[in-house]
Amino acid sequence: MQYYTLGNTGLKVSRLALGTMTFGDDWGWGADASNARQLFDTYLAAGGNFIDTADLYTNGNSERMLGQFIQESGSRDRVVVATKFTYNAEPGNPNAGGNGRKNILRAVEGSLQRLDTDYIDLYILHTWDQVTPAAEVIRTLDDLVSSGKVRYVGLSDVPAWYAAQAQTLAQERHLEPLCTLQLEYSLAERHIEFEYQALAQNLGMGIMVWSPLASGLLSGKYKPSQAGGEGEGRLAMLANSGNPAFNKFTERNWAIVSELEQVANELGRSMAQVAVNWVANRPAVASVLIGATKLHQLQDNLGALDFAIPPELLARLDAISQPEVTFPYTFFEPGIQGMINGSATVGDKPASYRRPILVEGTGSGVTTE
Ligand SMILES: NC(=O)c1ccc[n+]([C@@H]2O[C@H](COP(=O)([O-])OP(=O)(O)OC[C@H]3O[C@@H](n4cnc5c(N)ncnc54)[C@H](OP(=O)(O)O)[C@@H]3O)[C@@H](O)[C@H]2O)c1
């Protein structure tokens, strides 16, 4: 297992993190306690140290199981526990959810209790609530770091402008900087490439990738059907749930799956391994959250980093999954940039001239500017 430091911190995390949204069968597509324990033990035995949960997952049972497994295995010092707040815990009470100070301070106590620990290694805002000022969030997170209840902080599923504002305020006000952005990223979902990789690289955050297999689609076990798609697993159950994260049975995605299958065959690797390998090696990616409901899935995914995808196969995967370039990004393409540069070639600075901003192997995956 390889480790990176996360963003601009001294926290060392494995490049493959374990996602525990599948710990507990409360949502109808997870792993029961004994299967979840097998997943946890196997991940630790493989050298992994980075485990992600949230107060939302399986109605709190994911945190409860994880806390119990860590206690029973005596691994608290070794494991880096990430959990998240935002989602509402009390219908009818708007302050039992969201990113305001009142909810963050309520939520952290619940997570500490369920995780059976007195500190959280990485505390992450789960989703933008559209109302709370960034200044309130970063000040509250900084207070939690000062209190010792939290070690590091980050954001997930927020607009890029909001993350940039929060990080800039944190830096200017000498508050705890954000070290990570947790975002959906895969061959089937590449929209973060327009804003977030440059954001992470420029402002010292490492990206934690979620749904690297597009909820299982990129494992190749689903096939197109008259109803859109069919196969065994979460996506077949949730494709029509209205949640955009599960709306993956599209013509475009079937074309990506087909190309991925051919590339995986040429490499003699599983499709899941190739999909995880592709995303793990993209700019600014610090760690990829691998999820599983079954042991053989986790074992497969854990083998995703011990090979390299040759450039010609990478080019085929890039081409088939290229996201459509829309405004304003059309203005950053070579045509209009040429009008700005007077058609002169303005290339990268030679390596000797670049200012080092992060040491090799840091979470943002960037070594020079
Ligand atoms: N911040 C956020 O908003 C957010 C959102 C979502 C997830 N997350 C985090 O990211 C983690 C990973 O997300 P994800 O579970 O959506 O990741 P994913 O890798 O896209 O999907 C994992 C699912 O795909 C199937 N699968 C995995 N490996 C397989 C293999 N080798 N062969 C066949 N099927 C395989 C399994 O589901 P089936 O057995 O049901 O097919 C598994 O549960 C979560 O646990 C959570 O910690 C964060």
Short mmCIF file of N, CA and C in Angstrom, two decimals, residues 34-169:
data_model
loop_
_atom_site.label_atom_id
_atom_site.label_comp_id
_atom_site.label_asym_id
_atom_site.label_seq_id
_atom_site.Cartn_x
_atom_site.Cartn_y
_atom_site.Cartn_z
N SER A 34 -21.25 -9.14 9.85
CA SER A 34 -20.10 -10.06 9.72
C SER A 34 -19.39 -9.83 8.38
N ASN A 35 -20.15 -9.53 7.31
CA ASN A 35 -19.48 -9.21 6.03
C ASN A 35 -18.68 -7.91 6.14
N ALA A 36 -19.27 -6.92 6.81
CA ALA A 36 -18.59 -5.63 6.95
C ALA A 36 -17.28 -5.82 7.75
N ARG A 37 -17.33 -6.69 8.75
CA ARG A 37 -16.12 -6.95 9.55
C ARG A 37 -15.02 -7.59 8.69
N GLN A 38 -15.43 -8.48 7.81
CA GLN A 38 -14.47 -9.10 6.87
C GLN A 38 -13.82 -8.05 5.97
N LEU A 39 -14.66 -7.11 5.50
CA LEU A 39 -14.14 -6.05 4.62
C LEU A 39 -13.13 -5.20 5.38
N PHE A 40 -13.49 -4.83 6.61
CA PHE A 40 -12.62 -4.01 7.45
C PHE A 40 -11.29 -4.72 7.70
N ASP A 41 -11.35 -5.99 8.12
CA ASP A 41 -10.12 -6.74 8.44
C ASP A 41 -9.24 -6.90 7.20
N THR A 42 -9.88 -7.17 6.06
CA THR A 42 -9.11 -7.40 4.82
C THR A 42 -8.41 -6.10 4.39
N TYR A 43 -9.11 -4.99 4.52
CA TYR A 43 -8.53 -3.70 4.14
C TYR A 43 -7.32 -3.38 5.03
N LEU A 44 -7.47 -3.58 6.34
CA LEU A 44 -6.34 -3.30 7.24
C LEU A 44 -5.17 -4.24 6.96
N ALA A 45 -5.49 -5.51 6.71
CA ALA A 45 -4.42 -6.49 6.44
C ALA A 45 -3.66 -6.14 5.18
N ALA A 46 -4.33 -5.47 4.24
CA ALA A 46 -3.66 -5.06 2.99
C ALA A 46 -2.82 -3.80 3.19
N GLY A 47 -2.85 -3.23 4.38
CA GLY A 47 -2.02 -2.05 4.65
C GLY A 47 -2.78 -0.74 4.60
N GLY A 48 -4.10 -0.79 4.34
CA GLY A 48 -4.88 0.45 4.27
C GLY A 48 -5.04 1.09 5.64
N ASN A 49 -5.08 2.43 5.67
CA ASN A 49 -5.26 3.10 6.97
C ASN A 49 -6.34 4.18 6.95
N PHE A 50 -7.03 4.37 5.80
CA PHE A 50 -7.88 5.55 5.64
C PHE A 50 -9.32 5.07 5.44
N ILE A 51 -10.21 5.38 6.39
CA ILE A 51 -11.57 4.83 6.34
C ILE A 51 -12.58 5.97 6.44
N ASP A 52 -13.53 5.95 5.51
CA ASP A 52 -14.50 7.04 5.39
C ASP A 52 -15.90 6.59 5.77
N THR A 53 -16.58 7.41 6.58
CA THR A 53 -17.98 7.15 6.90
C THR A 53 -18.71 8.49 6.94
N ALA A 54 -19.94 8.49 7.45
CA ALA A 54 -20.71 9.73 7.61
C ALA A 54 -21.83 9.45 8.60
N ASP A 55 -22.29 10.51 9.28
CA ASP A 55 -23.39 10.27 10.22
C ASP A 55 -24.64 9.80 9.49
N LEU A 56 -24.74 10.18 8.21
CA LEU A 56 -25.91 9.80 7.40
C LEU A 56 -25.97 8.30 7.09
N TYR A 57 -24.80 7.68 6.88
CA TYR A 57 -24.77 6.34 6.29
C TYR A 57 -25.49 5.31 7.15
N THR A 58 -26.35 4.55 6.48
CA THR A 58 -27.15 3.48 7.11
C THR A 58 -27.69 3.91 8.48
N ASN A 59 -28.18 5.12 8.49
CA ASN A 59 -28.84 5.70 9.69
C ASN A 59 -27.95 5.66 10.93
N GLY A 60 -26.66 5.87 10.76
CA GLY A 60 -25.74 5.89 11.91
C GLY A 60 -25.07 4.56 12.15
N ASN A 61 -25.57 3.49 11.52
CA ASN A 61 -24.99 2.17 11.78
C ASN A 61 -23.59 2.00 11.19
N SER A 62 -23.31 2.70 10.11
CA SER A 62 -21.96 2.62 9.55
C SER A 62 -20.94 3.13 10.59
N GLU A 63 -21.23 4.27 11.20
CA GLU A 63 -20.32 4.79 12.24
C GLU A 63 -20.25 3.82 13.43
N ARG A 64 -21.40 3.29 13.83
CA ARG A 64 -21.41 2.37 14.99
C ARG A 64 -20.55 1.14 14.72
N MET A 65 -20.74 0.53 13.53
CA MET A 65 -19.96 -0.68 13.20
C MET A 65 -18.48 -0.36 13.13
N LEU A 66 -18.17 0.75 12.46
CA LEU A 66 -16.75 1.10 12.32
C LEU A 66 -16.11 1.31 13.69
N GLY A 67 -16.81 2.03 14.58
CA GLY A 67 -16.30 2.26 15.93
C GLY A 67 -16.04 0.94 16.65
N GLN A 68 -16.99 0.02 16.52
CA GLN A 68 -16.86 -1.28 17.19
C GLN A 68 -15.67 -2.07 16.62
N PHE A 69 -15.54 -2.08 15.29
CA PHE A 69 -14.44 -2.85 14.67
C PHE A 69 -13.08 -2.28 15.08
N ILE A 70 -13.01 -0.95 15.15
CA ILE A 70 -11.73 -0.32 15.51
C ILE A 70 -11.38 -0.67 16.96
N GLN A 71 -12.39 -0.58 17.83
CA GLN A 71 -12.15 -0.93 19.25
C GLN A 71 -11.69 -2.38 19.36
N GLU A 72 -12.43 -3.30 18.72
CA GLU A 72 -12.14 -4.73 18.87
C GLU A 72 -10.78 -5.10 18.27
N SER A 73 -10.38 -4.37 17.23
CA SER A 73 -9.11 -4.72 16.58
C SER A 73 -7.94 -3.92 17.18
N GLY A 74 -8.26 -3.01 18.10
CA GLY A 74 -7.20 -2.21 18.74
C GLY A 74 -6.43 -1.36 17.75
N SER A 75 -7.13 -0.82 16.75
CA SER A 75 -6.42 -0.13 15.67
C SER A 75 -6.64 1.39 15.67
N ARG A 76 -7.13 1.96 16.79
CA ARG A 76 -7.49 3.38 16.74
C ARG A 76 -6.32 4.28 16.35
N ASP A 77 -5.14 4.02 16.87
CA ASP A 77 -4.01 4.89 16.55
C ASP A 77 -3.57 4.75 15.10
N ARG A 78 -3.78 3.57 14.56
CA ARG A 78 -3.30 3.32 13.20
C ARG A 78 -4.25 3.86 12.12
N VAL A 79 -5.53 3.84 12.46
CA VAL A 79 -6.54 4.17 11.44
C VAL A 79 -6.82 5.67 11.41
N VAL A 80 -6.96 6.20 10.19
CA VAL A 80 -7.37 7.60 10.00
C VAL A 80 -8.87 7.56 9.69
N VAL A 81 -9.68 8.05 10.65
CA VAL A 81 -11.14 7.98 10.50
C VAL A 81 -11.67 9.31 9.98
N ALA A 82 -12.34 9.24 8.83
CA ALA A 82 -13.02 10.42 8.29
C ALA A 82 -14.52 10.24 8.45
N THR A 83 -15.21 11.27 8.96
CA THR A 83 -16.67 11.22 8.95
C THR A 83 -17.22 12.59 8.56
N LYS A 84 -18.53 12.65 8.34
CA LYS A 84 -19.12 13.86 7.74
C LYS A 84 -20.41 14.26 8.45
N PHE A 85 -20.72 15.55 8.34
CA PHE A 85 -21.98 16.10 8.86
C PHE A 85 -22.67 16.87 7.75
N THR A 86 -23.90 17.15 7.84
CA THR A 86 -24.76 18.04 7.06
C THR A 86 -26.19 17.57 7.11
N TYR A 87 -26.38 16.21 7.00
CA TYR A 87 -27.75 15.71 6.79
C TYR A 87 -28.55 15.71 8.09
N ASN A 88 -29.85 15.96 7.95
CA ASN A 88 -30.73 16.22 9.08
C ASN A 88 -31.01 14.96 9.92
N ALA A 89 -30.99 15.13 11.24
CA ALA A 89 -31.18 14.00 12.14
C ALA A 89 -32.53 14.05 12.86
N GLU A 90 -33.34 15.10 12.62
CA GLU A 90 -34.60 15.23 13.36
C GLU A 90 -35.63 15.92 12.47
N PRO A 91 -36.50 15.14 11.82
CA PRO A 91 -37.47 15.77 10.91
C PRO A 91 -38.22 16.90 11.59
N GLY A 92 -38.35 18.00 10.87
CA GLY A 92 -39.08 19.15 11.41
C GLY A 92 -38.20 20.15 12.11
N ASN A 93 -36.96 19.78 12.41
CA ASN A 93 -36.03 20.70 13.07
C ASN A 93 -34.94 21.11 12.09
N PRO A 94 -35.04 22.31 11.48
CA PRO A 94 -34.06 22.69 10.45
C PRO A 94 -32.65 22.84 10.98
N ASN A 95 -32.49 23.06 12.29
CA ASN A 95 -31.14 23.20 12.84
C ASN A 95 -30.52 21.86 13.26
N ALA A 96 -31.23 20.75 12.99
CA ALA A 96 -30.63 19.43 13.20
C ALA A 96 -30.02 18.92 11.90
N GLY A 97 -29.79 19.83 10.98
CA GLY A 97 -29.12 19.52 9.72
C GLY A 97 -28.50 20.80 9.20
N GLY A 98 -27.78 20.70 8.07
CA GLY A 98 -27.14 21.87 7.50
C GLY A 98 -25.76 22.11 8.07
N ASN A 99 -25.17 23.22 7.66
CA ASN A 99 -23.76 23.46 7.99
C ASN A 99 -23.56 24.63 8.94
N GLY A 100 -24.64 25.07 9.59
CA GLY A 100 -24.52 26.13 10.60
C GLY A 100 -23.82 25.61 11.85
N ARG A 101 -23.34 26.54 12.66
CA ARG A 101 -22.57 26.17 13.86
C ARG A 101 -23.38 25.26 14.78
N LYS A 102 -24.65 25.59 14.95
CA LYS A 102 -25.47 24.79 15.89
C LYS A 102 -25.52 23.32 15.47
N ASN A 103 -25.69 23.09 14.16
CA ASN A 103 -25.75 21.68 13.74
C ASN A 103 -24.38 21.01 13.77
N ILE A 104 -23.33 21.73 13.38
CA ILE A 104 -22.00 21.07 13.39
C ILE A 104 -21.67 20.61 14.81
N LEU A 105 -21.95 21.48 15.79
CA LEU A 105 -21.59 21.12 17.17
C LEU A 105 -22.50 20.02 17.72
N ARG A 106 -23.73 19.94 17.23
CA ARG A 106 -24.60 18.80 17.60
C ARG A 106 -24.09 17.52 16.93
N ALA A 107 -23.80 17.63 15.62
CA ALA A 107 -23.45 16.44 14.85
C ALA A 107 -22.14 15.81 15.34
N VAL A 108 -21.18 16.63 15.69
CA VAL A 108 -19.87 16.06 16.08
C VAL A 108 -20.00 15.20 17.33
N GLU A 109 -20.86 15.62 18.26
CA GLU A 109 -21.03 14.83 19.49
C GLU A 109 -21.64 13.45 19.16
N GLY A 110 -22.61 13.44 18.24
CA GLY A 110 -23.23 12.17 17.84
C GLY A 110 -22.22 11.25 17.17
N SER A 111 -21.39 11.80 16.29
CA SER A 111 -20.41 10.96 15.59
C SER A 111 -19.38 10.41 16.56
N LEU A 112 -18.92 11.24 17.49
CA LEU A 112 -17.93 10.77 18.47
C LEU A 112 -18.50 9.60 19.28
N GLN A 113 -19.78 9.76 19.65
CA GLN A 113 -20.42 8.71 20.46
C GLN A 113 -20.56 7.41 19.65
N ARG A 114 -21.07 7.53 18.42
CA ARG A 114 -21.29 6.31 17.62
C ARG A 114 -19.96 5.65 17.25
N LEU A 115 -18.94 6.47 17.00
CA LEU A 115 -17.62 5.92 16.64
C LEU A 115 -16.86 5.43 17.88
N ASP A 116 -17.40 5.74 19.06
CA ASP A 116 -16.80 5.30 20.32
C ASP A 116 -15.34 5.76 20.42
N THR A 117 -15.15 7.03 20.14
CA THR A 117 -13.79 7.59 20.17
C THR A 117 -13.85 9.00 20.74
N ASP A 118 -12.71 9.55 21.14
CA ASP A 118 -12.75 10.94 21.62
C ASP A 118 -12.16 11.91 20.61
N TYR A 119 -11.81 11.44 19.41
CA TYR A 119 -11.42 12.38 18.36
C TYR A 119 -11.71 11.80 16.98
N ILE A 120 -11.96 12.70 16.03
CA ILE A 120 -12.16 12.34 14.62
C ILE A 120 -10.94 12.83 13.86
N ASP A 121 -10.34 11.98 13.04
CA ASP A 121 -9.13 12.41 12.33
C ASP A 121 -9.43 13.45 11.26
N LEU A 122 -10.52 13.24 10.54
CA LEU A 122 -10.84 14.14 9.42
C LEU A 122 -12.35 14.38 9.43
N TYR A 123 -12.75 15.65 9.65
CA TYR A 123 -14.18 15.97 9.74
C TYR A 123 -14.56 16.78 8.50
N ILE A 124 -15.57 16.28 7.78
CA ILE A 124 -15.87 16.80 6.44
C ILE A 124 -17.31 17.29 6.36
N LEU A 125 -17.47 18.49 5.83
CA LEU A 125 -18.80 19.00 5.48
C LEU A 125 -19.30 18.14 4.30
N HIS A 126 -20.48 17.54 4.45
CA HIS A 126 -20.91 16.52 3.47
C HIS A 126 -21.43 17.15 2.18
N THR A 127 -22.28 18.17 2.29
CA THR A 127 -22.91 18.77 1.10
C THR A 127 -23.24 20.23 1.40
N TRP A 128 -23.04 21.09 0.43
CA TRP A 128 -23.38 22.51 0.55
C TRP A 128 -24.85 22.68 0.91
N ASP A 129 -25.17 23.51 1.91
CA ASP A 129 -26.58 23.70 2.29
C ASP A 129 -27.18 24.97 1.68
N GLN A 130 -26.40 25.69 0.90
CA GLN A 130 -26.83 26.87 0.15
C GLN A 130 -27.09 28.09 1.03
N VAL A 131 -26.93 27.99 2.34
CA VAL A 131 -27.21 29.15 3.19
C VAL A 131 -26.06 29.56 4.12
N THR A 132 -25.31 28.60 4.63
CA THR A 132 -24.34 28.96 5.67
C THR A 132 -23.11 29.63 5.06
N PRO A 133 -22.73 30.82 5.57
CA PRO A 133 -21.52 31.48 5.05
C PRO A 133 -20.28 30.60 5.27
N ALA A 134 -19.37 30.63 4.30
CA ALA A 134 -18.12 29.86 4.42
C ALA A 134 -17.36 30.26 5.69
N ALA A 135 -17.44 31.54 6.05
CA ALA A 135 -16.70 32.01 7.24
C ALA A 135 -17.20 31.31 8.50
N GLU A 136 -18.51 31.06 8.59
CA GLU A 136 -19.06 30.38 9.78
C GLU A 136 -18.58 28.93 9.83
N VAL A 137 -18.53 28.29 8.68
CA VAL A 137 -18.10 26.88 8.64
C VAL A 137 -16.63 26.75 9.06
N ILE A 138 -15.77 27.56 8.46
CA ILE A 138 -14.34 27.34 8.75
C ILE A 138 -13.99 27.75 10.18
N ARG A 139 -14.70 28.77 10.71
CA ARG A 139 -14.44 29.17 12.10
C ARG A 139 -14.88 28.05 13.06
N THR A 140 -16.04 27.43 12.77
CA THR A 140 -16.53 26.35 13.63
C THR A 140 -15.59 25.14 13.54
N LEU A 141 -15.15 24.81 12.33
CA LEU A 141 -14.24 23.66 12.18
C LEU A 141 -12.92 23.94 12.89
N ASP A 142 -12.45 25.19 12.81
CA ASP A 142 -11.21 25.56 13.50
C ASP A 142 -11.37 25.39 15.01
N ASP A 143 -12.53 25.80 15.53
CA ASP A 143 -12.80 25.62 16.97
C ASP A 143 -12.73 24.14 17.35
N LEU A 144 -13.25 23.27 16.48
CA LEU A 144 -13.24 21.83 16.78
C LEU A 144 -11.81 21.28 16.80
N VAL A 145 -10.97 21.82 15.90
CA VAL A 145 -9.56 21.40 15.91
C VAL A 145 -8.91 21.86 17.21
N SER A 146 -9.17 23.12 17.59
CA SER A 146 -8.58 23.64 18.84
C SER A 146 -9.05 22.85 20.05
N SER A 147 -10.31 22.38 20.02
CA SER A 147 -10.85 21.64 21.18
C SER A 147 -10.27 20.24 21.28
N GLY A 148 -9.64 19.76 20.20
CA GLY A 148 -9.07 18.41 20.21
C GLY A 148 -10.04 17.34 19.74
N LYS A 149 -11.28 17.74 19.41
CA LYS A 149 -12.26 16.73 18.97
C LYS A 149 -12.02 16.31 17.53
N VAL A 150 -11.32 17.14 16.78
CA VAL A 150 -11.09 16.92 15.36
C VAL A 150 -9.63 17.23 15.04
N ARG A 151 -9.03 16.45 14.13
CA ARG A 151 -7.61 16.70 13.77
C ARG A 151 -7.47 17.52 12.49
N TYR A 152 -8.24 17.15 11.45
CA TYR A 152 -8.15 17.83 10.14
C TYR A 152 -9.56 18.01 9.59
N VAL A 153 -9.68 18.95 8.62
CA VAL A 153 -11.03 19.27 8.13
C VAL A 153 -11.06 19.36 6.60
N GLY A 154 -12.27 19.14 6.03
CA GLY A 154 -12.40 19.19 4.57
C GLY A 154 -13.84 19.44 4.15
N LEU A 155 -14.04 19.47 2.84
CA LEU A 155 -15.36 19.72 2.26
C LEU A 155 -15.68 18.63 1.25
N SER A 156 -16.98 18.38 1.06
CA SER A 156 -17.44 17.44 0.03
C SER A 156 -18.64 18.06 -0.68
N ASP A 157 -18.77 17.78 -1.96
CA ASP A 157 -19.97 18.17 -2.73
C ASP A 157 -20.37 19.63 -2.53
N VAL A 158 -19.43 20.52 -2.79
CA VAL A 158 -19.69 21.97 -2.71
C VAL A 158 -19.31 22.60 -4.04
N PRO A 159 -19.88 23.77 -4.37
CA PRO A 159 -19.41 24.48 -5.57
C PRO A 159 -17.95 24.89 -5.39
N ALA A 160 -17.24 24.99 -6.52
CA ALA A 160 -15.82 25.34 -6.45
C ALA A 160 -15.64 26.74 -5.85
N TRP A 161 -16.54 27.68 -6.19
CA TRP A 161 -16.36 29.05 -5.66
C TRP A 161 -16.43 29.04 -4.14
N TYR A 162 -17.30 28.18 -3.59
CA TYR A 162 -17.49 28.14 -2.14
C TYR A 162 -16.23 27.56 -1.47
N ALA A 163 -15.69 26.50 -2.06
CA ALA A 163 -14.46 25.90 -1.51
C ALA A 163 -13.30 26.88 -1.59
N ALA A 164 -13.21 27.62 -2.70
CA ALA A 164 -12.12 28.59 -2.86
C ALA A 164 -12.26 29.70 -1.83
N GLN A 165 -13.50 30.16 -1.62
CA GLN A 165 -13.71 31.22 -0.62
C GLN A 165 -13.35 30.72 0.78
N ALA A 166 -13.82 29.52 1.12
CA ALA A 166 -13.56 28.97 2.45
C ALA A 166 -12.05 28.82 2.70
N GLN A 167 -11.34 28.28 1.69
CA GLN A 167 -9.91 28.06 1.88
C GLN A 167 -9.15 29.39 1.97
N THR A 168 -9.54 30.34 1.16
CA THR A 168 -8.87 31.64 1.18
C THR A 168 -9.10 32.33 2.53
N LEU A 169 -10.33 32.28 3.02
CA LEU A 169 -10.62 32.87 4.33
C LEU A 169 -9.81 32.17 5.42
#
